[in-house]
Tab-separated table of C-alpha atoms in Angstrom:
chain	number	residue	atom	x	y	z
U	27	MET	CA	141.497	111.575	151.746
U	28	THR	CA	141.894	113.375	148.424
U	29	THR	CA	140.914	117.011	148.383
U	30	PRO	CA	140.233	119.062	145.263
U	31	GLY	CA	143.371	120.552	143.803
U	32	ASN	CA	145.734	117.840	145.064
U	33	ASP	CA	145.576	115.710	141.927
U	34	GLY	CA	148.276	117.062	139.636
U	35	PRO	CA	149.532	120.493	138.617
U	36	ARG	CA	147.337	123.573	138.941
U	37	LEU	CA	145.171	124.457	135.953
U	38	SER	CA	145.545	127.588	133.861
U	39	ASP	CA	142.661	129.676	132.532
U	40	GLU	CA	143.444	128.199	129.109
U	41	ASP	CA	142.952	124.658	130.501
U	42	ARG	CA	139.550	125.611	131.940
U	43	ASP	CA	138.515	127.379	128.697
U	44	ARG	CA	139.307	124.260	126.677
U	45	ILE	CA	137.050	122.148	128.926
U	46	VAL	CA	134.272	124.767	128.809
U	47	GLN	CA	134.380	124.637	124.997
U	48	ARG	CA	134.217	120.855	125.097
U	49	LEU	CA	131.161	120.974	127.399
U	50	GLN	CA	129.425	123.555	125.201
U	51	HIS	CA	130.096	121.381	122.151
U	52	ALA	CA	128.641	118.320	123.934
U	53	PHE	CA	125.536	120.354	124.858
U	54	ALA	CA	125.127	121.528	121.246
U	55	GLU	CA	125.272	117.872	120.124
U	56	GLY	CA	122.513	116.979	122.618
U	57	ARG	CA	124.806	114.940	124.886
U	58	LEU	CA	124.084	117.081	127.966
U	59	SER	CA	120.858	118.530	129.350
U	60	PRO	CA	120.817	122.216	130.325
U	61	GLU	CA	121.011	121.197	133.996
U	62	GLU	CA	124.000	118.909	133.391
U	63	LEU	CA	125.724	121.653	131.414
U	64	ASP	CA	125.254	124.177	134.245
U	65	GLU	CA	126.529	121.722	136.869
U	66	ARG	CA	129.569	120.678	134.830
U	67	LEU	CA	130.410	124.256	133.848
U	68	GLU	CA	130.434	125.300	137.493
U	69	ARG	CA	132.739	122.411	138.383
U	70	ALA	CA	135.027	123.173	135.420
U	71	LEU	CA	135.326	126.857	136.269
U	72	THR	CA	136.163	126.130	139.914
U	73	ALA	CA	138.553	123.244	139.216
U	74	ILE	CA	142.039	123.631	140.647
U	75	SER	CA	143.893	120.663	139.125
U	76	GLY	CA	143.587	118.279	136.199
U	77	GLY	CA	142.232	115.586	138.505
U	78	ASP	CA	139.277	117.847	139.337
U	79	LEU	CA	138.314	117.847	135.641
U	80	MET	CA	138.047	114.079	135.187
U	81	PRO	CA	134.440	113.878	136.506
U	82	VAL	CA	133.500	117.012	134.523
U	83	THR	CA	134.185	115.259	131.210
U	84	ALA	CA	133.160	111.739	132.293
U	85	GLY	CA	130.892	110.058	129.759
U	86	LEU	CA	131.718	112.488	126.967
U	87	PRO	CA	133.526	111.373	123.819
U	88	ASP	CA	137.160	112.349	123.469
U	89	PRO	CA	137.695	115.621	121.631
U	90	VAL	CA	138.798	115.501	118.033
U	91	VAL	CA	141.785	113.194	117.939
U	92	GLU	CA	144.937	115.026	116.972
U	93	ASP	CA	147.620	113.332	114.946
U	94	VAL	CA	150.075	111.129	116.755
U	95	VAL	CA	152.815	113.121	118.489
U	96	GLN	CA	156.173	111.550	117.632
U	97	LEU	CA	159.376	111.725	119.671
U	98	ARG	CA	162.492	110.467	117.879
U	99	SER	CA	166.116	109.979	118.796
U	100	THR	CA	168.989	108.136	117.163
U	101	GLY	CA	171.540	108.089	119.964
U	102	GLY	CA	170.260	110.280	122.774
U	103	ARG	CA	167.886	109.993	125.652
U	104	ILE	CA	164.229	111.021	125.371
U	105	LYS	CA	162.912	112.501	128.600
U	106	ARG	CA	159.657	114.277	129.466
U	107	THR	CA	159.123	115.396	133.081
U	108	GLY	CA	157.388	118.178	134.976
U	109	GLU	CA	154.295	119.962	133.693
U	110	TRP	CA	154.344	118.845	130.065
U	111	ARG	CA	151.078	118.354	128.151
U	112	VAL	CA	150.494	114.672	127.407
U	113	PRO	CA	148.972	114.011	123.972
U	114	ARG	CA	146.282	111.395	123.534
U	115	ARG	CA	148.567	109.373	121.259
U	116	LEU	CA	152.354	109.325	121.595
U	117	ARG	CA	154.826	107.371	119.469
U	118	VAL	CA	158.407	107.111	120.738
U	119	GLU	CA	161.196	105.916	118.437
U	120	SER	CA	164.808	105.485	119.531
U	121	GLU	CA	167.698	103.441	118.153
U	122	TYR	CA	170.237	103.828	120.974
U	123	GLY	CA	168.924	105.527	124.062
U	124	GLY	CA	166.611	105.325	126.994
U	125	VAL	CA	163.176	106.845	127.391
U	126	VAL	CA	161.663	108.412	130.505
U	127	LEU	CA	158.053	109.597	130.349
U	128	ASP	CA	157.014	111.014	133.725
U	129	LEU	CA	153.288	111.740	133.730
U	130	SER	CA	153.076	112.224	137.511
U	131	GLN	CA	153.070	116.048	137.261
U	132	ALA	CA	152.069	116.364	133.621
U	133	VAL	CA	148.904	117.948	132.262
U	134	VAL	CA	146.716	114.991	131.302
U	135	ASP	CA	143.581	116.094	129.423
U	136	HIS	CA	142.555	112.677	128.140
U	137	PRO	CA	141.095	109.807	130.143
U	138	ARG	CA	142.852	107.315	127.851
U	139	ILE	CA	146.409	107.730	126.550
U	140	GLU	CA	148.134	105.532	123.980
U	141	ILE	CA	151.931	105.196	124.066
U	142	ASP	CA	153.612	103.248	121.256
U	143	LEU	CA	157.287	102.411	121.918
U	144	ARG	CA	159.683	101.504	119.092
U	145	LEU	CA	163.102	100.999	120.709
U	146	ALA	CA	166.065	99.089	119.266
U	147	TYR	CA	168.643	99.325	122.097
U	148	GLY	CA	167.223	101.017	125.156
U	149	SER	CA	164.718	100.792	127.940
U	150	ALA	CA	161.664	102.859	128.821
U	151	THR	CA	160.331	104.003	132.180
U	152	ILE	CA	156.800	105.395	132.392
U	153	VAL	CA	155.820	107.047	135.678
U	154	LEU	CA	152.074	107.501	136.194
U	155	PRO	CA	150.163	109.789	138.530
U	156	PRO	CA	148.821	108.006	141.632
U	157	GLY	CA	145.583	106.176	140.857
U	158	ALA	CA	146.230	105.905	137.122
U	159	THR	CA	146.206	102.489	135.480
U	160	ALA	CA	148.124	100.944	132.574
U	161	ASP	CA	147.801	98.000	130.216
U	162	VAL	CA	151.166	96.791	128.865
U	163	ASP	CA	149.956	93.622	127.142
U	164	GLY	CA	150.687	95.141	123.727
U	165	VAL	CA	154.462	95.391	124.319
U	166	ALA	CA	156.771	92.812	122.699
U	167	THR	CA	160.434	92.523	123.609
U	168	GLU	CA	163.069	90.134	122.255
U	169	TRP	CA	165.808	90.454	124.924
U	170	GLY	CA	164.288	92.221	127.882
U	171	GLY	CA	161.228	92.338	130.030
U	172	VAL	CA	158.058	94.230	130.807
U	173	THR	CA	157.306	95.205	134.402
U	174	CYS	CA	154.082	96.947	135.378
U	175	LYS	CA	153.644	97.913	139.039
U	176	VAL	CA	150.259	99.608	138.597
U	177	PRO	CA	146.783	98.098	138.127
U	178	ALA	CA	145.936	97.110	134.565
U	179	ARG	CA	142.152	97.533	134.712
U	180	ALA	CA	140.859	101.005	133.800
U	181	HIS	CA	138.809	102.829	136.434
U	182	PRO	CA	136.253	105.535	135.576
U	183	GLY	CA	137.504	109.032	136.352
U	184	ARG	CA	141.175	108.025	136.385
U	185	PRO	CA	143.713	108.207	133.563
U	186	HIS	CA	144.419	104.925	131.775
U	187	VAL	CA	147.533	104.351	129.651
U	188	GLN	CA	147.661	101.745	126.884
U	189	VAL	CA	151.300	100.848	126.159
U	190	THR	CA	152.180	99.034	122.931
U	191	GLY	CA	155.299	98.586	120.858
U	192	GLU	CA	158.425	96.588	120.141
U	193	LEU	CA	161.796	96.544	121.890
U	194	ALA	CA	164.672	94.538	120.504
U	195	TYR	CA	167.090	94.833	123.455
U	196	GLY	CA	165.502	96.621	126.379
U	197	SER	CA	162.824	96.626	128.998
U	198	VAL	CA	159.723	98.609	129.903
U	199	ARG	CA	158.860	99.636	133.451
U	200	VAL	CA	155.567	101.282	134.437
U	201	ARG	CA	155.243	102.553	138.002
U	202	TYR	CA	153.967	105.285	140.288
U	203	PRO	CA	156.313	108.015	141.554
U	204	ARG	CA	158.636	107.031	144.346
U	205	PRO	CA	157.872	108.770	147.649
U	206	TRP	CA	161.383	110.216	147.888
U	207	SER	CA	161.434	111.588	144.296
């Protein structure tokens, strides 16, 4: 059984404030009734982890889309792990090097995340938080493979990752964290 606060890293006051602003904006646009606003504000202010916030923002449009965050490397490895903030859109470019994107402990503010991979010689591993889903149908590889060990169909209230891109010589793996990690 999942209990509040066990779904990702603990929230900061800044995380809660951002969601409160989003709810107030939705109310000002007429997307929420006063009762819905009160209920969602209470849940947002008492949330412990990012997973607790998913139902608070359910049914609301994504906030203003920021530009694509780009990670680039010519010959080194690109690695993001721990409590990093995941952008809504991420483009990863690498000529010679592997990519590891571990979202299992990351701060995920968006219900849908787009990851575009552009790798010449290297593979990518994407680790998702338990319960998240991913669609990898948009990935093309010439000399490699695509392995997805998570469900592809999006589920309401859970993060969904759309993976696209091109790999000349490499593979893509999408999985949940290993129990011994």
